[in-house]
CSV table of C-alpha atoms in Angstrom, one decimal:
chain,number,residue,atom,x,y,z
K,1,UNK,CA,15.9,-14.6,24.9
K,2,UNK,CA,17.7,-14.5,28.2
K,3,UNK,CA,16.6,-11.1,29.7
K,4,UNK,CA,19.7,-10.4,31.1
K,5,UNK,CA,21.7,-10.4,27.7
K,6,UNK,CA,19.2,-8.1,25.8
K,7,UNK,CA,20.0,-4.8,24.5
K,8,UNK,CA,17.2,-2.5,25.9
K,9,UNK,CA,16.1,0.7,24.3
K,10,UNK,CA,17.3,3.0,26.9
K,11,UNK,CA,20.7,1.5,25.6
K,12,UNK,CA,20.9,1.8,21.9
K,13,UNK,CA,22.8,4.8,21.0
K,14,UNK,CA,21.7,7.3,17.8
K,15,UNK,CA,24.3,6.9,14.8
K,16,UNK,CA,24.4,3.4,15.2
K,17,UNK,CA,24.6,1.0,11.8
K,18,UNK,CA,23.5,-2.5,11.9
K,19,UNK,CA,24.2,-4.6,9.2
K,20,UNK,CA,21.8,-7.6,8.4
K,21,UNK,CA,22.3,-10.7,6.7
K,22,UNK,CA,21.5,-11.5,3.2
K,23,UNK,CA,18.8,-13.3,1.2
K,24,UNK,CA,19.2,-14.5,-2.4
K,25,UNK,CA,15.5,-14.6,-4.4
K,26,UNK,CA,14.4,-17.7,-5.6
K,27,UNK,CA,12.3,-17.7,-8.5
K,28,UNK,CA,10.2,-20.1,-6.8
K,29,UNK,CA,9.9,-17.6,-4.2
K,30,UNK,CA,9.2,-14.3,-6.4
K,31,UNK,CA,6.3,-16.5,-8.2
K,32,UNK,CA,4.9,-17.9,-4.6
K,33,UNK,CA,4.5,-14.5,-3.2
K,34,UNK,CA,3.1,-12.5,-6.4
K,35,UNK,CA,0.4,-15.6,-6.9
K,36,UNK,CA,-0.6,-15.0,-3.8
K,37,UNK,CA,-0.5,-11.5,-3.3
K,38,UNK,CA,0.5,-9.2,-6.5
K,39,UNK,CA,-0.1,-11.6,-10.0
K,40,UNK,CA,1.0,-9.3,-12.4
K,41,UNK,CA,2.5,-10.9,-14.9
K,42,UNK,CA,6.2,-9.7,-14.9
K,43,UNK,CA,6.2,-11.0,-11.3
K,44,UNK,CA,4.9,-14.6,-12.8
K,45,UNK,CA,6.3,-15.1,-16.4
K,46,UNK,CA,10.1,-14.9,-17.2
K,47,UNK,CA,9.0,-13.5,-20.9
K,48,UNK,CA,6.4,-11.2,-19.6
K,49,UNK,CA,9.5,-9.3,-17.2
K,50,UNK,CA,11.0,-9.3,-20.5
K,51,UNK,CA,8.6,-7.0,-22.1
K,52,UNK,CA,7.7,-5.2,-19.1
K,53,UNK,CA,9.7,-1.8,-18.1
K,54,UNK,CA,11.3,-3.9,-15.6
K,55,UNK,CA,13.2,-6.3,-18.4
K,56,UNK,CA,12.9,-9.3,-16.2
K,57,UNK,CA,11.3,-11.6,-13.7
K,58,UNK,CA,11.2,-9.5,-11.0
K,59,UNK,CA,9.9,-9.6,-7.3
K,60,UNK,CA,6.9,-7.6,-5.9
K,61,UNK,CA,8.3,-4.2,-4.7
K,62,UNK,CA,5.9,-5.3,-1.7
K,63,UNK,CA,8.1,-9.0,-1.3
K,64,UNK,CA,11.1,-6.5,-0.9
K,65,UNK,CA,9.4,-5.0,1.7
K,66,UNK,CA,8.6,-8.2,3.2
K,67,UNK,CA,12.0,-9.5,2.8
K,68,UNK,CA,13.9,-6.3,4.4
K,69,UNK,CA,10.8,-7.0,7.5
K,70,UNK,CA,12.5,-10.3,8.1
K,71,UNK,CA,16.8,-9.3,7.4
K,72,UNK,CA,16.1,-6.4,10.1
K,73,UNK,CA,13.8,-9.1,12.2
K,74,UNK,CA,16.7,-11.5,11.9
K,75,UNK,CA,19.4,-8.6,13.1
K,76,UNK,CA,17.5,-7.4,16.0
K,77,UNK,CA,16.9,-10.5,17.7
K,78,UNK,CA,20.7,-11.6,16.9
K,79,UNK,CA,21.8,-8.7,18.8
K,80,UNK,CA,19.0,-8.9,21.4
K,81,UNK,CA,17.2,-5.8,20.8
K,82,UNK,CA,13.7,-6.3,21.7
K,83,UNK,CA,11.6,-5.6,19.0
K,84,UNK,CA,8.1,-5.0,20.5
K,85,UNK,CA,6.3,-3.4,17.6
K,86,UNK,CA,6.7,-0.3,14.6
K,87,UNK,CA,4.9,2.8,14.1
K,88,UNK,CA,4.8,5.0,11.3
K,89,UNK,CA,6.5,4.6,7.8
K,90,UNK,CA,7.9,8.1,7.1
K,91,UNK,CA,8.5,7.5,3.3
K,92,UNK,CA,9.5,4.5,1.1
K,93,UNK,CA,11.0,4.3,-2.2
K,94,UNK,CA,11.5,1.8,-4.7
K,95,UNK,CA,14.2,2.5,-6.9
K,96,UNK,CA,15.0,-0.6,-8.9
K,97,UNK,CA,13.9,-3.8,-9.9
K,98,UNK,CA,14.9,-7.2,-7.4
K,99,UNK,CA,15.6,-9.9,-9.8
K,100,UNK,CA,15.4,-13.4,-9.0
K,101,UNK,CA,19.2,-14.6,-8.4
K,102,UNK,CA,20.1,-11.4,-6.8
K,103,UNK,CA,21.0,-11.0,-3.6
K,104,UNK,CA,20.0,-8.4,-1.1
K,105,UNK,CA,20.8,-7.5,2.2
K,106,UNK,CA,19.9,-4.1,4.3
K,107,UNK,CA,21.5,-1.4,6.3
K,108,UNK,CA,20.0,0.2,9.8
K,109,UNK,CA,20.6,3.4,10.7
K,110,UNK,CA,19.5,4.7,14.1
K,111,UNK,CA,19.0,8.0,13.4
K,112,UNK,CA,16.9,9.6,16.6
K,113,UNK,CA,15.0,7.8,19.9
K,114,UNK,CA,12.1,8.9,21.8
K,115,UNK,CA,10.1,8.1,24.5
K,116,UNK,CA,5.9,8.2,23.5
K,117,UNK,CA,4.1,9.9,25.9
K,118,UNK,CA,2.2,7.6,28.0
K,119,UNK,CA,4.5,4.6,27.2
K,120,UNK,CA,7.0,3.0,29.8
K,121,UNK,CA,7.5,-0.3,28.7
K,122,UNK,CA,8.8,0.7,24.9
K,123,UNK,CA,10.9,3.9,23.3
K,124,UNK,CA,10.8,4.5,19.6
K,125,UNK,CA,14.2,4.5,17.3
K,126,UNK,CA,13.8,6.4,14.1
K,127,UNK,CA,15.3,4.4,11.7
K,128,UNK,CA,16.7,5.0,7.5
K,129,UNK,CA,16.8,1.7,6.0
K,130,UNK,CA,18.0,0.9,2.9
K,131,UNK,CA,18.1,-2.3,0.7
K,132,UNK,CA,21.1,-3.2,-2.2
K,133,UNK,CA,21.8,-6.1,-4.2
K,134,UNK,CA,25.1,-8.1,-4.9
K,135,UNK,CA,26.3,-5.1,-6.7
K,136,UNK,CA,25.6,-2.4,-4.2
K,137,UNK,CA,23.2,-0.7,-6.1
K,138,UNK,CA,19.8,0.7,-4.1
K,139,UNK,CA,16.9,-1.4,-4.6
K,140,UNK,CA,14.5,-0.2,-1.7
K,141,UNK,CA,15.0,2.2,1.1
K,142,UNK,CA,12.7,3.7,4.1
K,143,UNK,CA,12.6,5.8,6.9
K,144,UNK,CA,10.6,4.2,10.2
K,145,UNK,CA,10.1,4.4,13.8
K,146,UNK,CA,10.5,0.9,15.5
K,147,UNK,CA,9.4,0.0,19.2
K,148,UNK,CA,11.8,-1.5,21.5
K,149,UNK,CA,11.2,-2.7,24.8
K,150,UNK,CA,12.6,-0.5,27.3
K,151,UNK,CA,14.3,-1.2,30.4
K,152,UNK,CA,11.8,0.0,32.7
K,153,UNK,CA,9.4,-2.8,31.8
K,154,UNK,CA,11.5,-4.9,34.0
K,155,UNK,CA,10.5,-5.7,37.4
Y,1,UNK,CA,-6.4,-13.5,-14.2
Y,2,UNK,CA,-5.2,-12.1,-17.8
Y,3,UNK,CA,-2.9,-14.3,-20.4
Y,4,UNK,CA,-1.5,-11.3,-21.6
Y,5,UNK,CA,1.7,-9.9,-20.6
Y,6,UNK,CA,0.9,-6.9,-18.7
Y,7,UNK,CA,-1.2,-6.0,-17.0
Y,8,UNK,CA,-4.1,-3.6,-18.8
Y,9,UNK,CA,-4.8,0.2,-17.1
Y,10,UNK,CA,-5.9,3.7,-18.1
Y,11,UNK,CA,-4.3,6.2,-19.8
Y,12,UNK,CA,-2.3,8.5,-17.7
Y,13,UNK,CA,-4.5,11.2,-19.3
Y,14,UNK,CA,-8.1,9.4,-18.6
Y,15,UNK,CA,-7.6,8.8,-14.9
Y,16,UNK,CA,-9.3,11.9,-12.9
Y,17,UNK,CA,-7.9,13.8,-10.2
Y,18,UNK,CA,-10.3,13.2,-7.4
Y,19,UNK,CA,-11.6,9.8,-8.5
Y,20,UNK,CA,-12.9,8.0,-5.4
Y,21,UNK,CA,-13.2,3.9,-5.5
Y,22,UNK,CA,-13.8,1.5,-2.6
Y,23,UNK,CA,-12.2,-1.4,-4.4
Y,24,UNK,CA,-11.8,-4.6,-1.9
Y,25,UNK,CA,-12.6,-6.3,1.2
Y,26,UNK,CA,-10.5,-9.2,3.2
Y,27,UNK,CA,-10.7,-11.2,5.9
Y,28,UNK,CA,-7.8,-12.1,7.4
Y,29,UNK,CA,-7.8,-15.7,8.8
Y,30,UNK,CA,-5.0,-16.7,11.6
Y,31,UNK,CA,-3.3,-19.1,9.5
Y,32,UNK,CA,-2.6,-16.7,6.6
Y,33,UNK,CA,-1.5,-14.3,10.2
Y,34,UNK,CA,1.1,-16.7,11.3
Y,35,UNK,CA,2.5,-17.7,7.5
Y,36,UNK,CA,3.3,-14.7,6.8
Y,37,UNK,CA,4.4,-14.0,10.0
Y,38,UNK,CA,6.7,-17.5,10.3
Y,39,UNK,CA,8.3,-16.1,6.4
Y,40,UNK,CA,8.5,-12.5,7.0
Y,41,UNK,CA,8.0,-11.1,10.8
Y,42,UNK,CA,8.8,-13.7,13.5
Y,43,UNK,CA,7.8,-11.5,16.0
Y,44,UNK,CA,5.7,-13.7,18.5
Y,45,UNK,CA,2.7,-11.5,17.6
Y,46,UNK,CA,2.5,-12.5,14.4
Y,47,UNK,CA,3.5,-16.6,14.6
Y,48,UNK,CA,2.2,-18.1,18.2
Y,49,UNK,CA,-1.2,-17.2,19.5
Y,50,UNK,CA,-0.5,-18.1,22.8
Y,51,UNK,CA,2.9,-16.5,23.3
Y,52,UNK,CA,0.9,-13.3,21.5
Y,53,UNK,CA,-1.7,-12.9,24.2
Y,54,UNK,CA,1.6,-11.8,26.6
Y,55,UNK,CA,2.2,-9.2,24.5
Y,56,UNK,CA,1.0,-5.6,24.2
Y,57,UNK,CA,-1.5,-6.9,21.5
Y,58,UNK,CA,-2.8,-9.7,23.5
Y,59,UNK,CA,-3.2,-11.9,21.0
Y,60,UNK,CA,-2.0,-12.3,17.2
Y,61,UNK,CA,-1.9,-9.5,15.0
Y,62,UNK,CA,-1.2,-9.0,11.0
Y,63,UNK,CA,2.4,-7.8,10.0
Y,64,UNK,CA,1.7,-4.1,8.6
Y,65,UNK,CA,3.5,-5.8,5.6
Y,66,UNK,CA,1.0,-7.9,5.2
Y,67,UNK,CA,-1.7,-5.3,5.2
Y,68,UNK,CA,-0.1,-3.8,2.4
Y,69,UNK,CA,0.1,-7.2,0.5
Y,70,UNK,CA,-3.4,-8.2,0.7
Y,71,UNK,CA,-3.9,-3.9,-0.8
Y,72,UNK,CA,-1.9,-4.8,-3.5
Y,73,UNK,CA,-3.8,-8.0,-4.9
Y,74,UNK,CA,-7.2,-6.3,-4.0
Y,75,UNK,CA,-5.9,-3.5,-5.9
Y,76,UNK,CA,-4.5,-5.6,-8.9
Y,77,UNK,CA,-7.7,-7.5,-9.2
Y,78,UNK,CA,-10.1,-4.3,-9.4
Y,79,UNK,CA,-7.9,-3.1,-11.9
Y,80,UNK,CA,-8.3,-6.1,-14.1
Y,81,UNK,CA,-11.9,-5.7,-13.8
Y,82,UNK,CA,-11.6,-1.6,-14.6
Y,83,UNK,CA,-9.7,-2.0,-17.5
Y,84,UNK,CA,-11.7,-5.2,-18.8
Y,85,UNK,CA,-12.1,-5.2,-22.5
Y,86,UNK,CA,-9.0,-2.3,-23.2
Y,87,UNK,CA,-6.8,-3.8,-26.0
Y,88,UNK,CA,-4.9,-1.0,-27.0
Y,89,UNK,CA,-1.6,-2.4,-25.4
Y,90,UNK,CA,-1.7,0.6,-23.2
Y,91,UNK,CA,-0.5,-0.9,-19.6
Y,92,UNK,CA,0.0,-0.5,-15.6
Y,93,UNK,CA,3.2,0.8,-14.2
Y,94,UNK,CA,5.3,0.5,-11.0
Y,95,UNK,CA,4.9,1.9,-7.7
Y,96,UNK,CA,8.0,4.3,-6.9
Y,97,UNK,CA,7.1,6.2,-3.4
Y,98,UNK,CA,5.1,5.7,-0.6
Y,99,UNK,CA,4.0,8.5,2.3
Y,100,UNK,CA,3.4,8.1,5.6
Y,101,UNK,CA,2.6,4.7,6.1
Y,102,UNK,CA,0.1,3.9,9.1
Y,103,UNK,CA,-1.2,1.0,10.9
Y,104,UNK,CA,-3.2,2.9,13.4
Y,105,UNK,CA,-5.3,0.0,14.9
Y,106,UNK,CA,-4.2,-3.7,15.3
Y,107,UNK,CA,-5.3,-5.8,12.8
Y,108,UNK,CA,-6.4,-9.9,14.1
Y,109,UNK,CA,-7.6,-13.2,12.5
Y,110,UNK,CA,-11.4,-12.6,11.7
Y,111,UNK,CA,-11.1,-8.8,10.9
Y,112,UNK,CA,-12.7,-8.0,7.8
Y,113,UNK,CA,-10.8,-4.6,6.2
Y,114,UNK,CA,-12.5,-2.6,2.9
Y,115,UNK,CA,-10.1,-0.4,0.8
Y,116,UNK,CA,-10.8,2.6,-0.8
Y,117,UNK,CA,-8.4,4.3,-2.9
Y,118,UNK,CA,-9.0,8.1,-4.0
Y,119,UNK,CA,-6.8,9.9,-6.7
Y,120,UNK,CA,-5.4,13.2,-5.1
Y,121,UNK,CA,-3.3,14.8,-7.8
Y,122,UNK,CA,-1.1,14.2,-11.1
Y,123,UNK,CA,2.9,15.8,-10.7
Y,124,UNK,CA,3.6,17.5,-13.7
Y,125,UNK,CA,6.4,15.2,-14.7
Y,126,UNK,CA,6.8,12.4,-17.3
Y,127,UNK,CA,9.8,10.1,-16.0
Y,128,UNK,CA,11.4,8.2,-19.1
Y,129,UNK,CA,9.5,9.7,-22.2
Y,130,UNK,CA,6.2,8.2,-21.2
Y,131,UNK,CA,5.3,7.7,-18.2
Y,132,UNK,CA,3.2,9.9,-15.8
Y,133,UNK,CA,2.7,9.7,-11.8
Y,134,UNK,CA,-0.7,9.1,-9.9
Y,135,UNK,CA,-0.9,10.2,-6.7
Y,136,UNK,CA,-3.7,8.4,-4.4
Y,137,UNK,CA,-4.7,8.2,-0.7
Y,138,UNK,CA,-5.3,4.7,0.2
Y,139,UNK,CA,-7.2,3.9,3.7
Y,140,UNK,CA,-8.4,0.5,4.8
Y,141,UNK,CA,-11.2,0.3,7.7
Y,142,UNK,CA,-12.6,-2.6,9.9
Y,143,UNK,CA,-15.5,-4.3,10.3
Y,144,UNK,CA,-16.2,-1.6,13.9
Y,145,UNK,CA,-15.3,1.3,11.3
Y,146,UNK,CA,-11.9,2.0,12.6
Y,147,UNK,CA,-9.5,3.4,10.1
Y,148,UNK,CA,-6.8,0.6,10.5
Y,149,UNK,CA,-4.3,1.6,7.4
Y,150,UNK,CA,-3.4,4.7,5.5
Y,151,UNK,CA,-0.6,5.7,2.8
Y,152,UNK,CA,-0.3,7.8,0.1
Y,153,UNK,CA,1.3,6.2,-3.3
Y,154,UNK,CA,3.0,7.5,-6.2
Y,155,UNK,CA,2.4,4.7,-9.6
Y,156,UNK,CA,3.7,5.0,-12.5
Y,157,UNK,CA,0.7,5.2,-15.4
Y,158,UNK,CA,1.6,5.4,-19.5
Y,159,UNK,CA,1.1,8.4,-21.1
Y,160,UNK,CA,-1.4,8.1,-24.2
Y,161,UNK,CA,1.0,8.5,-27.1
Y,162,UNK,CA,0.1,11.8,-29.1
C-alpha cells in the first residue's frame, strides 16, 4: 500500500457509506467453520436445520461475524483506509438466519470520529454496520469503533 | 459430540438468575492466529509474524472474532456436558444480541484464556410462543490474570411447556 495514495483518518468524513463486496456461503464452508468452532447440529446436518427454529442449514451467527470482518477488511484496504486496529462493539444483533447459497454483502456507515487521548498515530471512526442477503433482508448488523491510522504518524 | 438433532439445554424456567460457571480454557497456537486471520481478518497482525512486530501490537495477535469463536465452542461443549443425560426433547436456542463487546488486552499465540459465564437476569418476554431470553456476562482472562474479553449476550432458551 503506497503511502501516498492512502486515505488517512484525519480524512474520512462522518456520513460517509461504503459498500463492500459480496460473499456467497458454501455449505462446505458453513460445515468447516461450525466443526471447528460452533458443532451444533443445524450448523452441520441439512435435516437437523430442518427441524431446528432456523428451518435450514444455516451458518454460525459467529461465521457472519467473521464474514462481515473480512467484506469490511476487503473494502478498507480497496479504498486505502488504513485499518490499524478496533475497539469496542457497541451492540450486535442477529436477526435472521444465513443460509448456505445466500449471498451477503455489508454496508458501512461512518457515523462519528475521534481522536483517543494519548494516541497520535490512530483516530477512531464509529461505525453502524449492517449485513443483508440476495434479497435485501437484515441478517446481522453492529455498531463499532474502528482504528485508522492517522496522518500524523507520517514522518 | 451428540447424534441428535439439537442440541440438549435447560429449561428456560430451571436456569438461575445469578448462576456463575467457569466453563473453558484455550490456548491459542499461531497457526490457528494466522488461519483465521488469512480467512477472515487480513490485517498483518493477524497473518505475518514478522510484518506484525512493526505494528502497534508488536507481534501477532488473535482477531477479536476469533476470541469469540473459540467462546462459542467452549461454550457449546460445556453445555453438552450440563445437559448430559436430558431426553425430554427440550433444546438450546439462538443468540439474538450482544452488549458491549471488549477486547481489552491483546491476545497472542501461547496465551492461555479461561471463560466464565454468569447469568445476570431473565426479560420478562417470550418471543414466538416459547421461547424465553438469558441474559449472561461473559469474561475471558489470561494466563497473567488480565481480563482480555467481555460481552453481555441475550440466547434464546425454551420455555417448559405448561
Amino acid at each position: 500500500m503506497a503511502t501516498q495514495t492512502k486515505t488517512f483518518w484525519d480524512e474520512i468524513e462522518t456520513g460517509r457509506i461504503l459498500k463492500t463486496g459480496s460473499v456467497t456461503l458454501a455449505t462446505a464452508d458453513i460445515r468447516a467453520f461450525a466443526e471447528k468452532f460452533d458443532p451444533q447440529p443445524y450448523h452441520l446436518d441439512r435435516d437437523a436445520g430442518k427441524d431446528s427454529l432456523f428451518g435450514g442449514l444455516c451458518a454460525s451467527g459467529w461465521h457472519v461475524s467473521a464474514i462481515m470482518m473480512k467484506l469490511v477488511s476487503d473494502q478498507l484496504a480497496e479504498e486505502r483506509i488504513p485499518l490499524v486496529g478496533s475497539g469496542k462493539v457497541s451492540w450486535l444483533e442477529w436477526y435472521r438466519p444465513a443460509f448456505d447459497g445466500d449471498t451477503l454483502s455489508a454496508h458501512v456507515t461512518i457515523r462519528d470520529k475521534m481522536r483517543p487521548e494519548n494516541e497520535t498515530d490512530h483516530g477512531l471512526i464509529e461505525c453502524d454496520i449492517a449485513i443483508h442477503n440476495q434479497d435485501e433482508k437484515k441478517v446481522m448488523a453492529l455498531s463499532t469503533y474502528l482504528m485508522i491510522e492517522s496522518k500524523k504518524a507520517q514522518p | 459430540m451428540t447424534k441428535s438433532s439439537f442440541l440438549r439445554s435447560r429449561w428456560f424456567e430451571d436456569i438461575p438468575v445469578g448462576e456463575f460457571h467457569v466453563f473453558g480454557s484455550y490456548t491459542f497456537s499461531e497457526q490457528e492466529l494466522i488461519e483465521f486471520g488469512e480467512l477472515y481478518a487480513p490485517q498483518v497482525y493477524h497473518t505475518d509474524p514478522d510484518a506484525a512486530l512493526d505494528t502497534r501490537y508488536r507481534g501477532l495477535i488473535a482477531s477479536k472474532w476469533h476470541v469469540c469463536a473459540v467462546w462459542m465452542r467452549l461454550m457449546v461443549n460445556y453445555m453438552e456436558n450440563y445437559a448430559m443425560g436430558v431426553e425430554d426433547g427440550r433444546r438450546n436456542g439462538a443468540g439474538v444480541r450482544i452488549e458491549n463487546l471488549e477486547l481489552l488486552v491483546p491476545v497472542k499465540s501461547g496465551h492461555t484464556l479461561t471463560f466464565s459465564h454468569e447469568i445476570l437476569e431473565k426479560p420478562d418476554k417470550v418471543i414466538r410462543d416459547k421461547w424465553g431470553i438469558i441474559r449472561s456476562r461473559n469474561e475471558a482472562f489470561n494466563h497473567r490474570g488480565d481480563l482480555v474479553l467481555r460481552f453481555v449476550i441475550d440466547i434464546l432458551a425454551e420455555r417448559a411447556p405448561k
